[in-house]
Short mmCIF file of C-alpha atoms and ligand atoms in Angstrom, two decimals:
data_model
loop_
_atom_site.label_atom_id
_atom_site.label_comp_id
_atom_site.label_asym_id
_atom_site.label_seq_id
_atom_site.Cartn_x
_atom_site.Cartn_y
_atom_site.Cartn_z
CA UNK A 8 31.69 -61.45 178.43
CA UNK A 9 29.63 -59.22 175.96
CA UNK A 10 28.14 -56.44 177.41
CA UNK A 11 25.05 -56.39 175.39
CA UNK A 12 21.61 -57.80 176.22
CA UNK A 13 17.75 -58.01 175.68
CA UNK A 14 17.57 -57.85 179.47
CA UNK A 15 20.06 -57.53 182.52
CA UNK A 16 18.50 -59.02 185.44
CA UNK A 17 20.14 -57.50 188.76
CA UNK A 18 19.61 -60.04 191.83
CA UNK A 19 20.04 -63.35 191.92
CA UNK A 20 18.05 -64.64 194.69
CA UNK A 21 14.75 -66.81 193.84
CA UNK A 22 13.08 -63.81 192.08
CA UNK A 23 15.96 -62.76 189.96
CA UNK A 24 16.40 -66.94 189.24
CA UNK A 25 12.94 -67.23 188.37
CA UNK A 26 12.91 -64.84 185.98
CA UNK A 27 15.91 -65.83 184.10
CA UNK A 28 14.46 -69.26 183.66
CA UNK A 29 11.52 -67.91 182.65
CA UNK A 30 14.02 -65.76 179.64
CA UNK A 31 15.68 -68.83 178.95
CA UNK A 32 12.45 -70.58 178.10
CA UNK A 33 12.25 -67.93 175.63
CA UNK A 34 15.80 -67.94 174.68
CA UNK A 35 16.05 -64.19 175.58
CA UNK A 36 19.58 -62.96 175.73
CA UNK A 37 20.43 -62.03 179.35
CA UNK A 38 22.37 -61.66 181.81
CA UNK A 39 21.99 -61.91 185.71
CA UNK A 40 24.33 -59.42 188.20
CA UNK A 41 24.80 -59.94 192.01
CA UNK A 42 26.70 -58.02 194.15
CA UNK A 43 27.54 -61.22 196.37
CA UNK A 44 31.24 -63.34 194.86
CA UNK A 45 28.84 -66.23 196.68
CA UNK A 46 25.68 -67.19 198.21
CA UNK A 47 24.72 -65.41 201.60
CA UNK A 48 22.83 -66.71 204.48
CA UNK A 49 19.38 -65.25 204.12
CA UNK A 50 16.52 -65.49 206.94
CA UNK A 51 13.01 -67.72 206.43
CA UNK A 52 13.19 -71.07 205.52
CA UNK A 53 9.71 -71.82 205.48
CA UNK A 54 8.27 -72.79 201.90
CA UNK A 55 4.34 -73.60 202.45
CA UNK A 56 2.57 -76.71 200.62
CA UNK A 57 0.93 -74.42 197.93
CA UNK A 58 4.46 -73.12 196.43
CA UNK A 59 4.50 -76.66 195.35
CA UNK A 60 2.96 -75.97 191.89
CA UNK A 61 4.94 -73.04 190.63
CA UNK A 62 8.15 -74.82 191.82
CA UNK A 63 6.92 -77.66 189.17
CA UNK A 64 6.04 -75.30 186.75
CA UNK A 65 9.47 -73.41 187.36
CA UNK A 66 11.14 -77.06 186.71
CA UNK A 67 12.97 -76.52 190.07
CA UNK A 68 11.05 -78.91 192.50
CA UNK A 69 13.44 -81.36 192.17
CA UNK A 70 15.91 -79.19 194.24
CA UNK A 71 13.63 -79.41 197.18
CA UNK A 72 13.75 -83.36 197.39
CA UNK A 73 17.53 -82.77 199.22
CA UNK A 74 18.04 -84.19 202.25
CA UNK A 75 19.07 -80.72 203.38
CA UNK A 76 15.64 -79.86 203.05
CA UNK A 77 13.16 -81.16 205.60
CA UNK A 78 9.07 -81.82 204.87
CA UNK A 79 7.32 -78.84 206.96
CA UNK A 80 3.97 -80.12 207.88
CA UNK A 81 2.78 -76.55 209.95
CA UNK A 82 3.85 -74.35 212.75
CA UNK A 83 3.08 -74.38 216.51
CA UNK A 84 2.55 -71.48 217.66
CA UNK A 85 0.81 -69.63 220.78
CA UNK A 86 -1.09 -66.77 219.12
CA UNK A 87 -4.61 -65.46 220.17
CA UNK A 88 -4.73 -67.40 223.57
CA UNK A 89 -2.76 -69.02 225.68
CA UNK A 90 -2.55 -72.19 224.31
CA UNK A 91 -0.42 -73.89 222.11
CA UNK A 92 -2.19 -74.64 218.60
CA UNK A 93 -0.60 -76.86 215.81
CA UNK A 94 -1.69 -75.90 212.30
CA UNK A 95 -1.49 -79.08 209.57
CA UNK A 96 -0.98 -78.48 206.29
CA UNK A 97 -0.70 -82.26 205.71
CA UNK A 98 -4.38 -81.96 205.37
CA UNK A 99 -4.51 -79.66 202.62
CA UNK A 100 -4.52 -80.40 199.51
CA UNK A 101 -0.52 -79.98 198.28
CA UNK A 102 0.50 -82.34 201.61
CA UNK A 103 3.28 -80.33 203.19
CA UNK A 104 5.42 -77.64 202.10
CA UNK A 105 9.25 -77.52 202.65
CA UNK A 106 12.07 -76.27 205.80
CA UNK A 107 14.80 -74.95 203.57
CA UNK A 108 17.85 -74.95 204.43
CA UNK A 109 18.48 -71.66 203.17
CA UNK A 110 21.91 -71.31 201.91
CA UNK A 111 22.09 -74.19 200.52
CA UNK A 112 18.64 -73.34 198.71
CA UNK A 113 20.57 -70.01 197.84
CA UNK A 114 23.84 -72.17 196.18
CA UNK A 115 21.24 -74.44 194.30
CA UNK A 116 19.43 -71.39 192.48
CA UNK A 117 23.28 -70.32 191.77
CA UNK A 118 24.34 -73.38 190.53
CA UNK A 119 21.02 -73.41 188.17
CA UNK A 120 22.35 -70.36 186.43
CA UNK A 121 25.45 -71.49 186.11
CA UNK A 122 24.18 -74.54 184.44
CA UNK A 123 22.02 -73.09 182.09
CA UNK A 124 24.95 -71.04 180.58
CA UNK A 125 23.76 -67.52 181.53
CA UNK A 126 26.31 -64.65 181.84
CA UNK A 127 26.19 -64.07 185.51
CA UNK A 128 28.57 -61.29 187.38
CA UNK A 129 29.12 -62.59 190.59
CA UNK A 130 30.56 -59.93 193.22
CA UNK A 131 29.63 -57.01 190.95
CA UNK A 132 27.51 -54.20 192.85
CA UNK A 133 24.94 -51.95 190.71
CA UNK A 134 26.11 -48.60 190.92
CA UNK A 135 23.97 -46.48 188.83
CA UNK A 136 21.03 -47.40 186.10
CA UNK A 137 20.41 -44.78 183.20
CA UNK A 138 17.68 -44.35 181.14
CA UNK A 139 18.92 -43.61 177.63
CA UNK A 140 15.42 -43.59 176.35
CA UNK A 141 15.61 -46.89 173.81
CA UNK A 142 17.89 -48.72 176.27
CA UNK A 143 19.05 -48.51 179.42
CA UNK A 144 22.73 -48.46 180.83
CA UNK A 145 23.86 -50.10 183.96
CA UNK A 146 27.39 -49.36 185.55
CA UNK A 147 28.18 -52.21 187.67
CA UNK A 148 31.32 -52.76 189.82
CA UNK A 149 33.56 -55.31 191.20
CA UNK A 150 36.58 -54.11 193.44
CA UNK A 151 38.17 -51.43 191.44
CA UNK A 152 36.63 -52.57 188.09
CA UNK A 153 33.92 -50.60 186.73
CA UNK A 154 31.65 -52.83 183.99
CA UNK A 155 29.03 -50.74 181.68
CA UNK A 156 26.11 -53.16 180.04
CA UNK A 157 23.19 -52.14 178.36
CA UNK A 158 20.23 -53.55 177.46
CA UNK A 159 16.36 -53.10 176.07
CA UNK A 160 14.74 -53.99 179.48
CA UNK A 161 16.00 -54.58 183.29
CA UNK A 162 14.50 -56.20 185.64
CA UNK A 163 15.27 -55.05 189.64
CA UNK A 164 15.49 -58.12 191.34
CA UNK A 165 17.38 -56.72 194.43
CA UNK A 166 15.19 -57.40 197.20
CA UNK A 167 13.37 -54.94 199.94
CA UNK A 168 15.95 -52.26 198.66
CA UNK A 169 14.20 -51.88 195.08
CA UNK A 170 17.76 -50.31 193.89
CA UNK A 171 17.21 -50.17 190.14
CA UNK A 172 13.37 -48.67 190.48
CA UNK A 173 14.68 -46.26 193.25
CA UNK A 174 17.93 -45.36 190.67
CA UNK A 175 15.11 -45.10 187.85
CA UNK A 176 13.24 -42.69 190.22
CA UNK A 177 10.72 -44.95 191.51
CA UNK A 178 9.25 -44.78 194.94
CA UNK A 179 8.56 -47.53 197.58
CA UNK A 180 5.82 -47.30 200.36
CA UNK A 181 6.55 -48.34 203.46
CA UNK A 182 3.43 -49.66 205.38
CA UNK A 183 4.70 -49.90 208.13
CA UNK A 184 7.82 -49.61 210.66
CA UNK A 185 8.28 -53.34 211.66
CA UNK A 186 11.93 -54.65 212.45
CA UNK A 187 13.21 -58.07 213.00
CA UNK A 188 15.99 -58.27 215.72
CA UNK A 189 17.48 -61.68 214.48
CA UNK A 190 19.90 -63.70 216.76
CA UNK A 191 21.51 -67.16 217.14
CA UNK A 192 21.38 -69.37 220.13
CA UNK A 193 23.32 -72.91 220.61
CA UNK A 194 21.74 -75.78 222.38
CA UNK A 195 23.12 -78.58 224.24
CA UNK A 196 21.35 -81.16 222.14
CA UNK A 197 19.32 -81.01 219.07
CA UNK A 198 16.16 -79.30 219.02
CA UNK A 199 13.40 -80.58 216.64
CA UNK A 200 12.98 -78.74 213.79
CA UNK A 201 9.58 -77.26 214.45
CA UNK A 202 8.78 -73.47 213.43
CA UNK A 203 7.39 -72.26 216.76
CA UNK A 204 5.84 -68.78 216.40
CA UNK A 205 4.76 -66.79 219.58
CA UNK A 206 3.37 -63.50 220.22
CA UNK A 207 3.48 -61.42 222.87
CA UNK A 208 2.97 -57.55 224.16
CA UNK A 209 5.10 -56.07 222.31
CA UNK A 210 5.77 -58.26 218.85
CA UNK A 211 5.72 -61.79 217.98
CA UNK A 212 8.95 -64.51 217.85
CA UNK A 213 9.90 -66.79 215.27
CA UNK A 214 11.94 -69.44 216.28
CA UNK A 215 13.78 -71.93 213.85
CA UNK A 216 16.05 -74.76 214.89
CA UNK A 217 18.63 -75.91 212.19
CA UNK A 218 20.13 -79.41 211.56
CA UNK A 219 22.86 -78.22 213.27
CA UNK A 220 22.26 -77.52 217.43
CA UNK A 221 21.63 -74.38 216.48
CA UNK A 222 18.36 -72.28 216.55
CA UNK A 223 17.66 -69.10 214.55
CA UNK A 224 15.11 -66.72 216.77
CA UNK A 225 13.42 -63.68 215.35
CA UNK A 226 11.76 -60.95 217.38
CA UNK A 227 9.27 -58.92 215.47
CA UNK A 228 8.52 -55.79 216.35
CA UNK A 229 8.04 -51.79 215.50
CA UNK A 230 11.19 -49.47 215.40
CA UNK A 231 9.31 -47.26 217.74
CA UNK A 232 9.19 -49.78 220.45
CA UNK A 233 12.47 -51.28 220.02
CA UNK A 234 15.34 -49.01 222.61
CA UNK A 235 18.93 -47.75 222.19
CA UNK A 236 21.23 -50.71 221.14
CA UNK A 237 22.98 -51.00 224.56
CA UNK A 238 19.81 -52.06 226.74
CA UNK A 239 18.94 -54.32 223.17
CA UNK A 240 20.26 -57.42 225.42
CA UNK A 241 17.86 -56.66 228.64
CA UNK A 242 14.88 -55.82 226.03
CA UNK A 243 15.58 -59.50 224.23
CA UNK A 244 15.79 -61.43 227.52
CA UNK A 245 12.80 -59.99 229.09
CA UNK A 246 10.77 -60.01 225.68
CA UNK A 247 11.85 -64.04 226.19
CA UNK A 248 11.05 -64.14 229.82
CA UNK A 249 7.11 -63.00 228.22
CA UNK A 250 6.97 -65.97 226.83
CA UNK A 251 5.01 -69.41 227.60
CA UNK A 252 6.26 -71.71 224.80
CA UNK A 253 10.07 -70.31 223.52
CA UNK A 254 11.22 -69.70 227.11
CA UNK A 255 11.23 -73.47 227.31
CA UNK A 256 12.99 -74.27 224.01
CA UNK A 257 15.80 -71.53 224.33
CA UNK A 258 16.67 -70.53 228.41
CA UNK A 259 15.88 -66.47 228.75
CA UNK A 260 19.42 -66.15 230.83
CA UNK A 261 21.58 -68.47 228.41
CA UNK A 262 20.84 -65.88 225.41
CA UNK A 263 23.99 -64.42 223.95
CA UNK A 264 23.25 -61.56 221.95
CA UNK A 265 26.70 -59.94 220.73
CA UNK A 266 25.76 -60.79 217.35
CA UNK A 267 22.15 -59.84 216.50
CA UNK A 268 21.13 -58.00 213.44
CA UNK A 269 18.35 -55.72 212.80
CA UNK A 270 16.62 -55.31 209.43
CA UNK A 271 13.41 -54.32 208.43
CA UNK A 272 10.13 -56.85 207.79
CA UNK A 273 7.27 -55.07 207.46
CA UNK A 274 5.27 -54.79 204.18
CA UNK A 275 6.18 -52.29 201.25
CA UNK A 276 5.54 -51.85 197.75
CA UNK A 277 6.26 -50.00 194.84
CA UNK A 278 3.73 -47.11 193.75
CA UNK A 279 4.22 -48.87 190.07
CA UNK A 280 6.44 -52.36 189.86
CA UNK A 281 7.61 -51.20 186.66
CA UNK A 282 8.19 -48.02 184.32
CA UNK A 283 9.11 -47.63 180.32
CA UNK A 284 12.16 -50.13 180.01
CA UNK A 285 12.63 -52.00 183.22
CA UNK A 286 10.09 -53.90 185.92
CA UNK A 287 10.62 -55.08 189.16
CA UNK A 288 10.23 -58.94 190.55
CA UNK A 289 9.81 -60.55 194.20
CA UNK A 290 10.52 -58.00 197.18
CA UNK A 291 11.62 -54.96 194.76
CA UNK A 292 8.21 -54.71 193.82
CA UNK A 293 6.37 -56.03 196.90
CA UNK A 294 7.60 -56.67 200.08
CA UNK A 295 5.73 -59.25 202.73
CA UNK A 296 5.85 -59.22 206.46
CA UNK A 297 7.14 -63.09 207.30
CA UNK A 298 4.38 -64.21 208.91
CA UNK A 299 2.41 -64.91 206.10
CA UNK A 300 5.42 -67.03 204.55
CA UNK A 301 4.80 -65.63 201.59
CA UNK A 302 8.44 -64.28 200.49
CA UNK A 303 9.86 -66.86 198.64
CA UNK A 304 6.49 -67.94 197.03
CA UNK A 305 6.26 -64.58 195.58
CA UNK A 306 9.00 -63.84 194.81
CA UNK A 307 9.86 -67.01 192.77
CA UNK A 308 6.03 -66.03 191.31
CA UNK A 309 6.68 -62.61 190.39
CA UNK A 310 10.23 -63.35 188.94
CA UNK A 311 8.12 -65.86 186.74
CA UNK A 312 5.17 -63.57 185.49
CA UNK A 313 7.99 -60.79 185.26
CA UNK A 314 9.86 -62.70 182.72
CA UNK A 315 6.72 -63.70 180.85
CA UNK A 316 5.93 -59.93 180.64
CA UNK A 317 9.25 -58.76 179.64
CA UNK A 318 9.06 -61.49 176.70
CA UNK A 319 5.46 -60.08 175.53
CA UNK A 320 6.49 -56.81 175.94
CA UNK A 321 9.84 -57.66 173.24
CA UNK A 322 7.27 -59.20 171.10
CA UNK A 323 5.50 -55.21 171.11
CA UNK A 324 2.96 -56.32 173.33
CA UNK A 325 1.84 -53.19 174.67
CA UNK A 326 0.24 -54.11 177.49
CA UNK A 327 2.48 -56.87 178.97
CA UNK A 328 3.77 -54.97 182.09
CA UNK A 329 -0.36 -53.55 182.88
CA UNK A 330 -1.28 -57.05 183.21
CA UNK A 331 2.06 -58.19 185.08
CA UNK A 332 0.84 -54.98 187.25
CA UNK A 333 -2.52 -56.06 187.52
CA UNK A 334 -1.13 -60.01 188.20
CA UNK A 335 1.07 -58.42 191.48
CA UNK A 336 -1.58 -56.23 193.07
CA UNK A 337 -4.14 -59.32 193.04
CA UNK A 338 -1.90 -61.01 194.89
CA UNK A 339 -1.00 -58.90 197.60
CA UNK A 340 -4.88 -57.93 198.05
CA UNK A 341 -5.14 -61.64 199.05
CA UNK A 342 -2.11 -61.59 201.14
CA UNK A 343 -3.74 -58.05 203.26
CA UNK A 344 -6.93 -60.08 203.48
CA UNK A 345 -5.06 -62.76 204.99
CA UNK A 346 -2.54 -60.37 207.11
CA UNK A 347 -6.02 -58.94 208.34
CA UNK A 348 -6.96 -61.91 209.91
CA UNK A 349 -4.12 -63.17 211.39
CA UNK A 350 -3.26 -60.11 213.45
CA UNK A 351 -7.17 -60.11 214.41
CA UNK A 352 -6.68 -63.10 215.71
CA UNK A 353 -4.42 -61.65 218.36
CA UNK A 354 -6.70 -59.18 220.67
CA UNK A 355 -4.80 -59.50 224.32
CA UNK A 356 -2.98 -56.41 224.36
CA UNK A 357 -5.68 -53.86 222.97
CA UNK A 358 -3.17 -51.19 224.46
CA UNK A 359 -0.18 -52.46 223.08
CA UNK A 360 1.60 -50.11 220.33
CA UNK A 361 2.55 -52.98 218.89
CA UNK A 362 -0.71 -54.76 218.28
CA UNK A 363 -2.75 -51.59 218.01
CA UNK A 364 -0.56 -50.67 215.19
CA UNK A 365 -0.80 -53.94 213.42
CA UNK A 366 -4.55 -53.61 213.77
CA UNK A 367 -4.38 -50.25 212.01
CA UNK A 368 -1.97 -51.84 209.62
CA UNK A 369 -4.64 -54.24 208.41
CA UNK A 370 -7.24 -52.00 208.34
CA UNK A 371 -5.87 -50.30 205.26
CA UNK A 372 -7.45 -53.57 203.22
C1 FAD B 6 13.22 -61.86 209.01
C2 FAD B 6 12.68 -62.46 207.74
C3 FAD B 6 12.12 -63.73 207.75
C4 FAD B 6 11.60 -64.29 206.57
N1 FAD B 6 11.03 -65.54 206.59
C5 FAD B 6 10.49 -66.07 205.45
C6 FAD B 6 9.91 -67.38 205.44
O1 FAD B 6 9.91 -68.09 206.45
N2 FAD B 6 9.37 -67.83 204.26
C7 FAD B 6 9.36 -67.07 203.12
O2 FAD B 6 8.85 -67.52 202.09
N3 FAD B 6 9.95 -65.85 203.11
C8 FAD B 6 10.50 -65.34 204.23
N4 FAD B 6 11.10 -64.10 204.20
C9 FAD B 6 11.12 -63.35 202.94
C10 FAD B 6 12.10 -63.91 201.90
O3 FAD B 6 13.37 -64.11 202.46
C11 FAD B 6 12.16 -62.93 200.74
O4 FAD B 6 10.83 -62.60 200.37
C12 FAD B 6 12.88 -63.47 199.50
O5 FAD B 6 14.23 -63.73 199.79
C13 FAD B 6 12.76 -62.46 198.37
O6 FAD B 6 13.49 -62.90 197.26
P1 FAD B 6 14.06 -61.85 196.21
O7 FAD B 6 14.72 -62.66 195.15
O8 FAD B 6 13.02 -60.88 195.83
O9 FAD B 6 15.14 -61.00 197.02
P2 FAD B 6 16.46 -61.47 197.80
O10 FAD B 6 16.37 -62.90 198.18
O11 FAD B 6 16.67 -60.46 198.85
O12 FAD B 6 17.61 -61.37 196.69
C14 FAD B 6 18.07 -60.12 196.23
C15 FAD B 6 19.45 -60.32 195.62
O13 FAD B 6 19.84 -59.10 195.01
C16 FAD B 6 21.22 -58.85 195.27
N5 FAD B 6 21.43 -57.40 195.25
C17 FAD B 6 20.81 -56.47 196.03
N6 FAD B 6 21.26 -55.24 195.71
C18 FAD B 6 22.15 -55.39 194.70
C19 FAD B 6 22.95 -54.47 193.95
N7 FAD B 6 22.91 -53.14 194.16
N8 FAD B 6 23.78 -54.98 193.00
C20 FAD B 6 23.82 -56.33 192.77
N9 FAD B 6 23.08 -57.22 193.45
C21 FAD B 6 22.26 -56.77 194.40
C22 FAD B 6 21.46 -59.46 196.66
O14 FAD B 6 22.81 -59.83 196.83
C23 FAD B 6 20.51 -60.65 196.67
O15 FAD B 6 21.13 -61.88 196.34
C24 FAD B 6 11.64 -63.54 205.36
C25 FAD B 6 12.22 -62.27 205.36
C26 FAD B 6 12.73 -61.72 206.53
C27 FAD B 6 13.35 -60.34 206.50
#
């Protein structure tokens, strides 16, 4: 492969693949990097109605009518009171939205840029990103082999970790502390695949059964309330045990939870999503707590105003990456507004760190 480009493109999850169709359009040399040999299983499968457009626009839609994926007509969820509320997006205007199934979501967007002919590294890591004033330099690395590309522009494309803005010198704002504690859980039998969400003292769950009998379940909470990993089992099964709705779907006691991961869900953004020769797409450049089902949305949205900026800004359009800039922070004032209201919906535990901190949390709109 050569190991010159207009732009290098490092991620190739839905932000990094929406921006290289976006090049494409363009016919702008480039290449896409990713440090995984294949796709991974990510977490969130839920794509809402109003993604429908941009997927259209993107030319991807089509991927979505898969009998892998299922329609997703709203969640039921027990937040605010205790009662169990169903939320219909059939009765919105885009009908309903879509219940990926992830990886195989993940494999599609792969096999899209392997279609379309663009130089992609699969299993090569970023290692370091210079700035060589009219280009930049990326050393990238698979096993033992070390690559060096260059390129005009870059686009960071890596997800929460921002790596090539944070290599570039860039800093990222963390909101807040929230965690997910993510686990799996087989049933006997099939459970429908409804996205229940319930919250409760100390955080909210997520709960997401697969074709399969299995069901993913997410507890949200704050690293400050979260304890030491060995009482993590007896803080999972009692956070269940809070429950009115989830206790019924997945048995507290039946939980096994040698396997559960931790990572880090709260909202974070860039100070700037982009700097002289390189911008940032999707959760490099803004980062969206999952309840707002946002993620995948924006990031496919960013990846595609991100590639229409880096194309204006080849063509010496000066101010191509304000307006992409401008374009991001619009969007996430709509998504605090929205944040806002959601967690005010939830007032039972006034005392709660949890929910007092969320409260705060919105409060910064
Ligand atoms: C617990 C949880 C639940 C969620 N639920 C939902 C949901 O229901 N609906 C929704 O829309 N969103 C959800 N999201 C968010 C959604 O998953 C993300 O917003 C989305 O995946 C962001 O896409 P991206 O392309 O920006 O980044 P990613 O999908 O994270 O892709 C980044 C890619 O960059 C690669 N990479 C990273 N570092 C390097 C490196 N150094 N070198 C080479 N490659 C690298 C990675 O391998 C990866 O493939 C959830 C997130 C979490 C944490």
């Amino acid at each position: 492969m050569q190991n010159s480009y207009q732009v290098i493109i490092v991620g190739a999850g839905p932000a990094g693949l929406a921006s290289s169709l976006t090049l494409s359009a363009y016919k702008i040399p480039h290449c896409i990097i990713d440090a995984n040999t294949t796709s991974v299983l990510k977490l969130g499968d839920a794509l809402p109605p109003n993604s429908k457009p941009l997927l259209k626009q993107l030319g991807i839609l089509h991927l979505l009518i898969s009998p892998e994926h299922i329609p997703y007509y709203g969640n039921k969820s027990v937040w605010g009171s205790e009662d169990v509320q169903e939320k219909e997006f059939i009765e919105g205007l885009h009908g309903s939205g879509f219940l990926l199934d992830r990886l195989h979501f993940e494999n599609q967007l792969r096999n899209l840029i392997k279609k379309n002919k663009t130089n992609f590294y699969q299993g090569y890591q970023l290692k370091k990103v210079y700035d060589r004033e009219d280009f930049v330099e990326a050393l990238i690395q698979k096993d033992t082999k070390t690559t060096t590309l260059n390129s005009k522009y870059i686009i960071d494309a890596t997800g929460r970790k921002a790596s090539v803005a944070r290599h570039l010198g860039a800093i990222k704002h963390d909101l807040d502390t929230q965690l997910t504690v993510s686990f799996w859980h087989q049933t006997p039998k099939k459970t429908p695949r409804q996205i229940w969400i319930e919250a409760t003292e100390n955080g909210w769950w997520y709960l997401s059964p697969k074709a399969t009998n299995e069901v993913n379940c997410m507890f949200f909470t704050l690293r400050e309330v979260l304890p030491a990993r060995n009482n993590m089992p007896m803080f999972l099964t009692k956070e269940l045990q809070k429950t009115r709705q989830i206790k019924t779907i997945i048995k507290p006691t039946d939980i096994e939870l040698s396997n559960y991961k931790i990572m880090a869900s709260g909202t974070s953004c860039l100070e700037k999503p982009y700097g002289k020769n390189w911008l940032a797409v999707g959760d490099a450049a803004f980062s969206y707590d999952p309840i707002s089902s946002y993620g995948i949305t924006s990031a496919l949205a960013s990846g595609f105003y991100g590639g229409h900026a880096i194309a204006a800004k080849l063509k010496k359009e000066e101010d191509a990456f304000i307006t992409y800039r401008y374009i991001i922070e619009n969007g996430a004032k709509s998504y605090l507004k929205k944040l806002m209201h959601q967690y005010n919906m939830e007032q039972r535990w006034p005392n709660s760190t949890y929910w007092k901190n969320r409260l705060k949390q919105a409060s910064l709109v």
